[in-house]
Coordinates of C-alpha atoms and ligand atoms in Angstrom, one line a residue:
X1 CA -10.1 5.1 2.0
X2 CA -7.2 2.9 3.5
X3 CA -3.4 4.2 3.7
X4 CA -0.4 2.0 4.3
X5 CA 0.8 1.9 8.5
X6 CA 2.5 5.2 9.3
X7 CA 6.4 5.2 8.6
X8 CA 5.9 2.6 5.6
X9 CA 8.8 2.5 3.7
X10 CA 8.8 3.2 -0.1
X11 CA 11.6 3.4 -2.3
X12 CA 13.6 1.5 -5.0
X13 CA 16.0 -1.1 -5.2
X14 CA 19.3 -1.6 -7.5
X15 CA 22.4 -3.7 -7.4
X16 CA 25.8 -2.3 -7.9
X17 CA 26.6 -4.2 -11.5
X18 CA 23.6 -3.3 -12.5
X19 CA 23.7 0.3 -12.0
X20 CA 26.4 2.0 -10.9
X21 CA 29.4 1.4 -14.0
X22 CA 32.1 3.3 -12.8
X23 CA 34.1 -0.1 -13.8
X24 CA 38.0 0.1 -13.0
X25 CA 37.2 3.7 -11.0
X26 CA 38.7 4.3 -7.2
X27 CA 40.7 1.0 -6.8
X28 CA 38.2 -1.3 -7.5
X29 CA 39.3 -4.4 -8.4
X30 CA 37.0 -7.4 -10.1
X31 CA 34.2 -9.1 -9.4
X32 CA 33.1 -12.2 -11.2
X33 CA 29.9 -10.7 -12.4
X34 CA 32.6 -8.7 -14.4
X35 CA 32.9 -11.2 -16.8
X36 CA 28.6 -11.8 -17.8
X37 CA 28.4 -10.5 -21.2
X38 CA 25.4 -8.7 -22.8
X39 CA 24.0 -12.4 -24.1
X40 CA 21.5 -12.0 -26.7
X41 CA 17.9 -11.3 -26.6
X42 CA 16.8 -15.1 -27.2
X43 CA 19.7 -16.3 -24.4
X44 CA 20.7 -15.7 -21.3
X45 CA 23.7 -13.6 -20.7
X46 CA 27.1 -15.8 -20.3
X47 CA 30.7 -15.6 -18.1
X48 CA 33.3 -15.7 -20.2
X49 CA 36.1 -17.5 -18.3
X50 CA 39.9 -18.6 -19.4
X51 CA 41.0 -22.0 -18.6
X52 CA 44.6 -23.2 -17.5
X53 CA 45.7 -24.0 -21.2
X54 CA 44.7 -20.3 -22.6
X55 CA 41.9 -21.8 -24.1
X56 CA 39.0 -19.6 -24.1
X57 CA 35.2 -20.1 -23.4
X58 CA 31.9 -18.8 -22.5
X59 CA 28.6 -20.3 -20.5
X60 CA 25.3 -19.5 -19.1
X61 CA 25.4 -17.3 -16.1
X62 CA 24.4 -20.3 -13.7
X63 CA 26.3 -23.0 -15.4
X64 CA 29.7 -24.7 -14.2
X65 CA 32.8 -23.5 -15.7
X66 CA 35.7 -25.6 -16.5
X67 CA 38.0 -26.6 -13.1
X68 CA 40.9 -23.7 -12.6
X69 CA 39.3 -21.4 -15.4
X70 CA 39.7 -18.1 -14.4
X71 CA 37.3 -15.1 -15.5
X72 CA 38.0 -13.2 -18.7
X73 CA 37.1 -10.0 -20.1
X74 CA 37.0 -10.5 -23.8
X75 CA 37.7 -6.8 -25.6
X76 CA 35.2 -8.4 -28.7
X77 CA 32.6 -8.1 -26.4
X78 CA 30.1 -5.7 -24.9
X79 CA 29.6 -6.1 -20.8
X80 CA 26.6 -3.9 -20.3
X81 CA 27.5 -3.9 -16.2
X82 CA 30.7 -2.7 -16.6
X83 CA 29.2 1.3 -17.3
X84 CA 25.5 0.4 -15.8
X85 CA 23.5 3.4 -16.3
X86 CA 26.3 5.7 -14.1
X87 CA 25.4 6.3 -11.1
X88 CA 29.0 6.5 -9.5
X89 CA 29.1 9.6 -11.3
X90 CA 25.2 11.2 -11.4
X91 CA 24.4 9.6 -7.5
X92 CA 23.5 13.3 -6.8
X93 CA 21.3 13.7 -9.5
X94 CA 19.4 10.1 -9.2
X95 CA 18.6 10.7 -5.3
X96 CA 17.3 14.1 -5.7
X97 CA 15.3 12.4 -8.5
X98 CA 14.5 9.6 -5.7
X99 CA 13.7 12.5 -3.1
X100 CA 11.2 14.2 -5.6
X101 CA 9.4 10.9 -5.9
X102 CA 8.6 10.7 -1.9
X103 CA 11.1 8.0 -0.8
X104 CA 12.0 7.1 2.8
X105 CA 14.2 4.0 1.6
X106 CA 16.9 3.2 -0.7
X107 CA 18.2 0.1 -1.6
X108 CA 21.6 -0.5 -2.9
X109 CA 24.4 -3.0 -2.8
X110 CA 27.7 -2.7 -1.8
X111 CA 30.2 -4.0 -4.6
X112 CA 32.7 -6.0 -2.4
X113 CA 35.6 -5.2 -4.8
X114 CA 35.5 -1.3 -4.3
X115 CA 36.2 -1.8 -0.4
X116 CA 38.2 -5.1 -0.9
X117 CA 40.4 -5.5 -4.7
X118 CA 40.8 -9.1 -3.8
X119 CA 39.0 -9.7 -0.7
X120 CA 42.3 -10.6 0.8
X121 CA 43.4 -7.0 1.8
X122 CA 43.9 -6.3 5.4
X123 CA 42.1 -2.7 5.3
X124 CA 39.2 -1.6 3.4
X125 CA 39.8 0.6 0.4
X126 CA 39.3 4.1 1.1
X127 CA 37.8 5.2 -2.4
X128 CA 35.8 2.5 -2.1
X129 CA 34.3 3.6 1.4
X130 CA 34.3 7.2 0.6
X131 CA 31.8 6.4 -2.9
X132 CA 29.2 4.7 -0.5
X133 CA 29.5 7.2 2.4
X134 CA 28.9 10.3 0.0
X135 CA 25.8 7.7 -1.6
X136 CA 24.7 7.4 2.3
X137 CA 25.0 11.0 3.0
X138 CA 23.2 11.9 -0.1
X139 CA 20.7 9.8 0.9
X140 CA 20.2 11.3 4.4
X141 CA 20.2 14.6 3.4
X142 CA 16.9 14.2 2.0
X143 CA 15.4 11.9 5.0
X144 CA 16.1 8.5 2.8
X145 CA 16.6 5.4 5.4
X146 CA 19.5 3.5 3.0
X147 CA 19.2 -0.1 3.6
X148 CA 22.1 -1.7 2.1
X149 CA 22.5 -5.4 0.4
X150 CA 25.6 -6.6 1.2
X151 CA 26.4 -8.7 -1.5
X152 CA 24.1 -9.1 -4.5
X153 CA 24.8 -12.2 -6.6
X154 CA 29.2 -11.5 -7.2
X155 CA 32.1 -12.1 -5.4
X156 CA 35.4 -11.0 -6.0
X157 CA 36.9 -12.9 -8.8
X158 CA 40.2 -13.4 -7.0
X159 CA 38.3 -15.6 -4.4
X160 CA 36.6 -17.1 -7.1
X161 CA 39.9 -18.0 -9.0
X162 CA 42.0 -18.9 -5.9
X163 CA 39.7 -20.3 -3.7
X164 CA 36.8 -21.7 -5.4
X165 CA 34.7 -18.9 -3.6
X166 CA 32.4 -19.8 -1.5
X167 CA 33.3 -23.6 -1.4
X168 CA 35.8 -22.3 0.9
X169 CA 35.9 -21.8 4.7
X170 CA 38.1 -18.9 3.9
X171 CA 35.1 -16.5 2.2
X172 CA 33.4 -16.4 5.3
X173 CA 36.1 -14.3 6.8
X174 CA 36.8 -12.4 4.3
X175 CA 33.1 -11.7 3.9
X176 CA 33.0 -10.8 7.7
X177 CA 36.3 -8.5 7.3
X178 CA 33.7 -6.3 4.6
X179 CA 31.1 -6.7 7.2
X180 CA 32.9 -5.2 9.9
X181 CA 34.5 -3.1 7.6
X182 CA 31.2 -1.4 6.7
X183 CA 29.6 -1.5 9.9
X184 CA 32.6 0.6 11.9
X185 CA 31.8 3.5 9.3
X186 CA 28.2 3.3 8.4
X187 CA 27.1 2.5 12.2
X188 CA 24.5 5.4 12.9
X189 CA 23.8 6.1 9.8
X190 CA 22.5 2.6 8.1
X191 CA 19.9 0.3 10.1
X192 CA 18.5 -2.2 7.5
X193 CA 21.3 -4.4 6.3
X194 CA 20.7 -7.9 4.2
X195 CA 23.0 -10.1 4.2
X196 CA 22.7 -11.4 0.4
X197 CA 20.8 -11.4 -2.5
X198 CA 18.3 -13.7 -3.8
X199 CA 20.1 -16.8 -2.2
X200 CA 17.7 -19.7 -3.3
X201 CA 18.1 -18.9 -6.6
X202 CA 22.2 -18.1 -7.1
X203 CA 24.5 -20.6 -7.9
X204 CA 27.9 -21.3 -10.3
X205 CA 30.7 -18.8 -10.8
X206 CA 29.0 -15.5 -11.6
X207 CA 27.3 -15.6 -8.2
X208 CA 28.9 -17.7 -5.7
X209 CA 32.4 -18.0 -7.2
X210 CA 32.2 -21.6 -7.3
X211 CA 33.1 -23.8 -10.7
X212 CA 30.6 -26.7 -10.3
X213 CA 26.9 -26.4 -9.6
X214 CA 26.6 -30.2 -8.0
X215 CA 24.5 -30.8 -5.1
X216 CA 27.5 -31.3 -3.5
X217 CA 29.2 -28.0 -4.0
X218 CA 26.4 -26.3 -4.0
X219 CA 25.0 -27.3 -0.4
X220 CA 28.3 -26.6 0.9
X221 CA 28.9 -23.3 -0.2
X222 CA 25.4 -22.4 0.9
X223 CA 26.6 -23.8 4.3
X224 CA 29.0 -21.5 4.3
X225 CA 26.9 -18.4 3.6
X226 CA 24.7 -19.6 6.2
X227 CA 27.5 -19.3 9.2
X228 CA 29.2 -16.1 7.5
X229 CA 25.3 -14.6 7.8
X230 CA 24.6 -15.9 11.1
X231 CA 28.1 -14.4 12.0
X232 CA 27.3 -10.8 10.3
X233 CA 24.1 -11.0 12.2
X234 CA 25.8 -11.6 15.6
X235 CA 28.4 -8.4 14.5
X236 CA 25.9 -6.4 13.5
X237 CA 24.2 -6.7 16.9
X238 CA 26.6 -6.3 18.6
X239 CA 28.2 -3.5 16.8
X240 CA 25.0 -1.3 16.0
X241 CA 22.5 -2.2 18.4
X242 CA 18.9 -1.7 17.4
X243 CA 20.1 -2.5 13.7
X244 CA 17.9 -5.0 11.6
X245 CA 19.3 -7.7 9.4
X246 CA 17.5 -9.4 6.7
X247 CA 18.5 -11.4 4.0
X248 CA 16.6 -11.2 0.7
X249 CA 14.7 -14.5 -1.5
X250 CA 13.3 -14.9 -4.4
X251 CA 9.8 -15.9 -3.3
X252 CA 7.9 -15.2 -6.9
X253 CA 5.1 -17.2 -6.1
X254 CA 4.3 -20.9 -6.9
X255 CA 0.7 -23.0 -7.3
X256 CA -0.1 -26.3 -8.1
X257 CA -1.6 -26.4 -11.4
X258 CA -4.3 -28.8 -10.7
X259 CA -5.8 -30.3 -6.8
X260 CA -4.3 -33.9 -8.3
X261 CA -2.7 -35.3 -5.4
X262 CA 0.8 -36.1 -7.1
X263 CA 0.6 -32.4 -8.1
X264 CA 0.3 -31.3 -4.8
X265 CA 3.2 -33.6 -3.4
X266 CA 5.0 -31.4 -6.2
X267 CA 4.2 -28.4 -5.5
X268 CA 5.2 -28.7 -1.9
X269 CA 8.4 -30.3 -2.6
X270 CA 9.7 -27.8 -4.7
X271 CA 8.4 -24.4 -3.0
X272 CA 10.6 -26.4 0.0
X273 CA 13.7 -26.5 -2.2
X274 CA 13.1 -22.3 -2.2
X275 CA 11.9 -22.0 1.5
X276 CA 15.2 -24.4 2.5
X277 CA 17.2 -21.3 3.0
X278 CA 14.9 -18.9 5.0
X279 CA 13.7 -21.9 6.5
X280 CA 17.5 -22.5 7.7
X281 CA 18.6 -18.5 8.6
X282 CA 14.9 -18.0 10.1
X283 CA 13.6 -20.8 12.2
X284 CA 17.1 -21.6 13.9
X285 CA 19.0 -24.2 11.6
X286 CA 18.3 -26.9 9.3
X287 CA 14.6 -27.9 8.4
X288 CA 13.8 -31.6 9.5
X289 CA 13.7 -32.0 5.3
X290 CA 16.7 -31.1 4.3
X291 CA 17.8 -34.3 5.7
X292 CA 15.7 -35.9 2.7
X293 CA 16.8 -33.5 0.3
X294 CA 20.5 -34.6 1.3
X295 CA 20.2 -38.0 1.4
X296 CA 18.2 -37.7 -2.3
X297 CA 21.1 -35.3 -3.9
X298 CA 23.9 -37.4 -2.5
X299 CA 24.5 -34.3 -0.4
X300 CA 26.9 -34.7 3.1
X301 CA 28.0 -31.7 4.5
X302 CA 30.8 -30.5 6.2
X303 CA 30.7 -28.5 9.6
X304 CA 32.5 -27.0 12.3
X305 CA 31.5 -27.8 15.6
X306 CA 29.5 -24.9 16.7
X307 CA 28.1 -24.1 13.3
X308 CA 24.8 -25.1 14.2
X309 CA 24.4 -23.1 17.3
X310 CA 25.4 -20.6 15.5
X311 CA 22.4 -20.7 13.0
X312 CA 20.3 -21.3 16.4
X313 CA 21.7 -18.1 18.0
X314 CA 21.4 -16.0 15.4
X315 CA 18.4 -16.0 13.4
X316 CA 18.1 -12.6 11.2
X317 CA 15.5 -10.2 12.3
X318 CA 13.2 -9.7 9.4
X319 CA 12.5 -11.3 6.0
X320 CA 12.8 -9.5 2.6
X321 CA 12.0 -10.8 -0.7
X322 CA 11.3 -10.1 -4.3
X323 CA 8.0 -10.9 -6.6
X324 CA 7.5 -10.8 -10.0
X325 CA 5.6 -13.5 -10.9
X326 CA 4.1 -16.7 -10.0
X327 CA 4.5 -19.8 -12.2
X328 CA 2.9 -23.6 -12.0
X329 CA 3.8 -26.8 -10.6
X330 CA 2.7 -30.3 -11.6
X331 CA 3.6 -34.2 -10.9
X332 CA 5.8 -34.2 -14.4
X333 CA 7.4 -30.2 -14.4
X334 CA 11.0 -30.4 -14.9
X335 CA 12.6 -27.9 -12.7
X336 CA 14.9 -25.0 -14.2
X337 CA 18.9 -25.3 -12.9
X338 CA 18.1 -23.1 -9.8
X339 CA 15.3 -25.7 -8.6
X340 CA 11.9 -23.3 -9.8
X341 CA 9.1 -24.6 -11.7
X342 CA 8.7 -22.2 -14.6
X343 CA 5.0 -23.7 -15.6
X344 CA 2.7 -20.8 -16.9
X345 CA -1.0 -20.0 -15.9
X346 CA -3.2 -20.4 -17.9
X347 CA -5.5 -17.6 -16.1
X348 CA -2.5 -14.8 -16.3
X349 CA -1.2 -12.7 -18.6
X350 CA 2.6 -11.9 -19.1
X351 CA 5.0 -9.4 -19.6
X352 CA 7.0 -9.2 -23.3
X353 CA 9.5 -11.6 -21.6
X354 CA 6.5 -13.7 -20.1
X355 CA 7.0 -13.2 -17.0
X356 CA 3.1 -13.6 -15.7
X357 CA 1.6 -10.8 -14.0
X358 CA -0.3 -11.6 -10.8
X359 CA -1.4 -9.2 -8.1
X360 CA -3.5 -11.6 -6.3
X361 CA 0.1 -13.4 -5.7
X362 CA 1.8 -10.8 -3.7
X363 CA -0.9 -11.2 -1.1
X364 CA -0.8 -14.7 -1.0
X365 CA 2.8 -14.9 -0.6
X366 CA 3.1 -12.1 1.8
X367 CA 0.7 -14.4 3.9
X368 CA 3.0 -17.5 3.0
X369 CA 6.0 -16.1 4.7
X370 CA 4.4 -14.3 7.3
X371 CA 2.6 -17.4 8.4
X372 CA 6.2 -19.4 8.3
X373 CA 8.1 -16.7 10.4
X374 CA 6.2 -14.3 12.1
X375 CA 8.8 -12.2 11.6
X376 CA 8.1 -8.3 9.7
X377 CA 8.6 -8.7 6.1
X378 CA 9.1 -6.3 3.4
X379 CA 9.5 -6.5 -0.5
X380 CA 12.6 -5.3 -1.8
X381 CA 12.2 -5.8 -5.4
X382 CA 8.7 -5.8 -7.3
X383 CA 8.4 -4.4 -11.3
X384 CA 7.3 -5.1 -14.5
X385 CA 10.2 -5.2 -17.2
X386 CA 8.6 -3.8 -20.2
X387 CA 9.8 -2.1 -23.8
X388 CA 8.9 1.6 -23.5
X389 CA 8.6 4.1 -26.3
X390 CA 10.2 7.1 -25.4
X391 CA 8.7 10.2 -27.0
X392 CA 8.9 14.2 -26.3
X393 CA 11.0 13.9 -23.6
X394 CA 8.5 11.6 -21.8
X395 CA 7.9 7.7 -21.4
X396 CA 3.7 7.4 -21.2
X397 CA 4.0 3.9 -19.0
X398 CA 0.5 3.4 -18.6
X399 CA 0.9 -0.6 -18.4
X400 CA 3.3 0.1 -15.6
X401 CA 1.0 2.0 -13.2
X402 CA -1.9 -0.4 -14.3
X403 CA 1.2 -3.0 -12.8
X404 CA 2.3 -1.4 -9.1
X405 CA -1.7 -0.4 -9.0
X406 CA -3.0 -3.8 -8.9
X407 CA -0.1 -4.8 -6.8
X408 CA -0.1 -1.8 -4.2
X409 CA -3.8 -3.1 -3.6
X410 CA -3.0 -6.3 -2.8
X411 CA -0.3 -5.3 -0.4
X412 CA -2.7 -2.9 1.2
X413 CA -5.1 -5.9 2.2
X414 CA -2.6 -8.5 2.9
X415 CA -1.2 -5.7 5.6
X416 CA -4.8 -3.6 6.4
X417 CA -7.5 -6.8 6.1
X418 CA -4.9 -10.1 7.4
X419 CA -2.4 -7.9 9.0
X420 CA 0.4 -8.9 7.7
X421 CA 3.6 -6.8 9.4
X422 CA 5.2 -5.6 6.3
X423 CA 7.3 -2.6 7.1
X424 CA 8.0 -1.7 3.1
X425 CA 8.2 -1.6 -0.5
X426 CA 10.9 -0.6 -2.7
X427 CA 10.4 -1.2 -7.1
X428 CA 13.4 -3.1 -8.8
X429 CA 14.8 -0.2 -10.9
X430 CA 13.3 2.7 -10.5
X431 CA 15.9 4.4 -12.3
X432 CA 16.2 2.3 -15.1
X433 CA 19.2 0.0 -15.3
X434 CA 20.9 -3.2 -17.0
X435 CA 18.8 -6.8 -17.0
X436 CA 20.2 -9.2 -14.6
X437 CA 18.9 -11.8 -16.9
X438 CA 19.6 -10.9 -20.4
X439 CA 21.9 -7.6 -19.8
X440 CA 19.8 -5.2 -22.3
X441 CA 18.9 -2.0 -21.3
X442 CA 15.4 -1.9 -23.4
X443 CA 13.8 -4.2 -20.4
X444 CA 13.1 -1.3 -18.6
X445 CA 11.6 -1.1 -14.6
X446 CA 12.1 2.5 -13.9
X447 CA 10.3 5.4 -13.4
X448 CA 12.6 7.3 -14.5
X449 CA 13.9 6.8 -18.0
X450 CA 17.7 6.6 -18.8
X451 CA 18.9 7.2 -22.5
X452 CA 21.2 3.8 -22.7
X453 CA 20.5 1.6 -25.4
X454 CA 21.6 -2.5 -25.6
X455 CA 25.0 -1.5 -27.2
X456 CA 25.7 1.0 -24.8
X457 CA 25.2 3.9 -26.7
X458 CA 23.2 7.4 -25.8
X459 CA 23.6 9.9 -23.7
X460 CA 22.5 8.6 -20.2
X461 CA 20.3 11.5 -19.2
X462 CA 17.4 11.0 -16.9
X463 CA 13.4 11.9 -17.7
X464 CA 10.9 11.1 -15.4
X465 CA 7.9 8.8 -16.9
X466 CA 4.4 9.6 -16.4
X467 CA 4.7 7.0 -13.5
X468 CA 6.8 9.2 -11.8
X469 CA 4.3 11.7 -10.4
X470 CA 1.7 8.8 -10.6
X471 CA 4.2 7.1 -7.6
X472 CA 4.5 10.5 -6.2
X473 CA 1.3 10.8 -5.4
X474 CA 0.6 7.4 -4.2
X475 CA 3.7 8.0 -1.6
X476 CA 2.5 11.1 -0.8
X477 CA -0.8 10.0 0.4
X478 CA 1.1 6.6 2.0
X479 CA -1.3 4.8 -0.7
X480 CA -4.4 6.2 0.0
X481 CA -4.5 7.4 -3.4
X482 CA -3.4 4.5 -5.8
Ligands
BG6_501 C1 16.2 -10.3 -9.3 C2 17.6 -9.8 -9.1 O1 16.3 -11.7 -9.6 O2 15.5 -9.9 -10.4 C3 17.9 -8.5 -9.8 O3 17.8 -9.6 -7.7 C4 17.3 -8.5 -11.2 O4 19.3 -8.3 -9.8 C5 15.8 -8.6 -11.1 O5 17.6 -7.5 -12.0 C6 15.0 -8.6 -12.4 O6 15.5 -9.5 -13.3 P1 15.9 -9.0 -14.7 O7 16.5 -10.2 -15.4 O8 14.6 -8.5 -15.4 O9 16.9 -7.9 -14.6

């Protein structure tokens, strides 16, 4: 019977508007993800934005917003973010929840807005600092490694409003002042760091601050969040040496749905418009086809001399991604707004949002990267979003061990029979928390149940799901029992 490699890591993941609430608590100013309202079920959630003339409006998370709008709490509306599920108050209570379960790892983002209001302030806020030190501390008391995303899909709105957010030069040091910020009081006590969240797949206001979503734009601002990574990678370095930073991709996989040549052309070109930015932070600068991409989207960037080395010099250390599906690609797909091909399988079955659920894809892309970079990967967000029907005090999640089963299989060959260096594991939400996507609460990952429903209401109280001990188990044998 196989295990996992000895000091595997496996934990959870969760981002701070997602699960911590605490909204308007210990100085923290906004952050544009502020303004994403609960949507509906059949639509994606939207930012709610004011423009110059007091007008008011609303679009989809990754859309453009009007030139000079600014973003706008609406007191009609319900923002499922802004209480999360709680954990800036019940922190204790989740990690000792986290600690019963096994885990060695934690993953958690820092929300830039409780360290810096605006971005623009000369010193970090101490509130701010003090929340995530007594998270950390929490978290080593019971032998969990934190490993800390330091911005996941927001920036502060001011930035956003004043500067166009990262169309601007100026984010980069403002994002290096967090940086530094953090790493001066967590150095010795955090060694995984990534730099940002899911970057092929963020774009617009609510992620990167910016009002337009053209090529243009949109290549630039990622320019910039190349350097300002490169330049946190160099700090942290230098700052906390034996440290590793990562930056996290969606890398859900992709296949062409038939061997037709022109399908094949297809499915290489757009798995490269997702590889384009690990290929640019991991391999040393720009891939030899992002020239084609440019000169297709119109695209001419602007740099500073030294840039480029800089992308050369300082390549991040390891490669983290999330999978939750893999999806089709042929000759005539349209792509989505973030550039993925959302084509279904017709061999794979999905979740109740249709997501399809594919085991065998893990292992294939774990292979996929770790053939690109020989670098260590790990997967820092893995799940199955499903409606569970909470009874006696218990969730009996069946489908959702059936899930991580399949999957933790997978893993265990891609690493045991092709040797694949993956250092970790940590589920999306394993205390349930509020949908990225469409901001309810009943698309649950956790296993642990929180009493939150869609509007908000209930009492918040934890109760472990049968998968709870099922995951215990399979940490406490490091997978030898799955
Ligand atoms: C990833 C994000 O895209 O997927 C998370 O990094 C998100 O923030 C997760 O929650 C799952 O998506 P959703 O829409 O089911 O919450």
């Amino acid at each position: 019977m196989s295990r996992f490699p000895d000091n595997f890591l496996w934990g959870g993941a969760s981002a701070d508007f997602q699960y911590e609430g605490g909204f308007g608590e210990g100085n923290r100013g906004l952050i544009t993800a502020d303004f994403v309202t609960d949507g509906n079920v059949d639509t994606l959630r939207q930012v709610t934005y004011k423009c110059k003339d007091g007008t008011l409006g609303s679009s989809p998370l990754k859309a453009e917003i009007p030139e000079g709008a600014t973003g706008y709490i609406d007191p009609e509306r319900y923002y499922p973010s802004h209480d999360g599920v709680d954990f800036y108050h019940r922190y204790k209570e989740d990690i000792a929840l986290m600690a019963e379960m096994g885990f060695n790892v934690y993953r958690f983002s820092i929300c830039w807005t409780r360290i810096f209001p605006t971005g623009e302030e000369a010193e970090g806020n101490e509130l701010g600092l003090k929340f995530y030190e007594n998270v950390i501390d929490e978290l080593l008391k019971y032998h969990i490694e934190p490993l800390i995303t330091i911005c996941h899909d927001e920036i502060p709105a001011y930035l956003a409003d004043h500067y166009d957010g990262w169309s601007s030069r100026h984010t980069i040091n403002c994002y290096l002042k967090l940086c530094k910020t953090l790493f001066e009081r967590f150095k010795g006590k955090v060694k995984y760091w990534l730099t940002f969240n899911e970057l092929n797949v963020v774009k617009g206001y609510a992620q990167m601050g910016t009002h337009k979503i053209d090529s243009q734009t949109h290549y630039q601002a990622m320019h910039h969040v190349f350097v300002a990574s490169s330049l946190a990678t160099k700090m942290a370095h230098e700052m906390m040496p034996g440290c590793m930073v990562g930056t996290m991709y969606a890398m859900s996989g992709l296949y062409p749905l038939t061997c037709k040549p022109e399908d094949m052309m297809a499915h290489m070109n757009t798995r490269r418009l997702s590889y384009f930015y690990a290929d640019t932070m991991v391999t040393g600068g720009y891939p030899y086809y992002a020239q084609a991409l440019f000169e297709k989207e119109g695209v001419v960037l602007v740099k500073e001399p030294g840039d480029d080395d800089l992308l050369k010099e300082y390549p991040l250390d390891f490669i983290t991604f999330s999978y939750y599906r893999t999806t089709t690609v042929n000759a005539n797909t349209k792509l989505n707004i973030i550039g993925l091909a959302m084509d279904l399988n017709p061999y794979l079955e999905a979740t109740p949002w249709g997501w399809p659920i594919d085991p065998v894809g893990l292992r294939y892309v774990m292979n996929e990267l770790y053939d690109r970079y020989k670098k260590p990967i790990m997967i820092v967000e893995n799940g199955m979003g499903e409606i569970d029907h909470f009874e006696n005090d218990t969730v009996i999640d069946d489908y959702r061990i059936r899930y991580l089963k399949d999957h933790f299989k997978n893993m265990k060959d891609a690493i045991n029979i092709d040797h694949v260096d993956c250092i970790g594991y940590t589920m999306w939400g394993a205390i349930d928390l509020v949908s990225l996507s469409t901001g309810e609460m009943k698309k649950r990952y956790g296993f642990v149940y929180v009493d939150k429903n869609d509007d908000g209401s209930g009492t918040y109280n934890r109760y472990k799901k049968k998968s709870f001990d099922w995951m215990k188990e399979v940490i406490a044998t490091n997978g030898e029992k799955i």
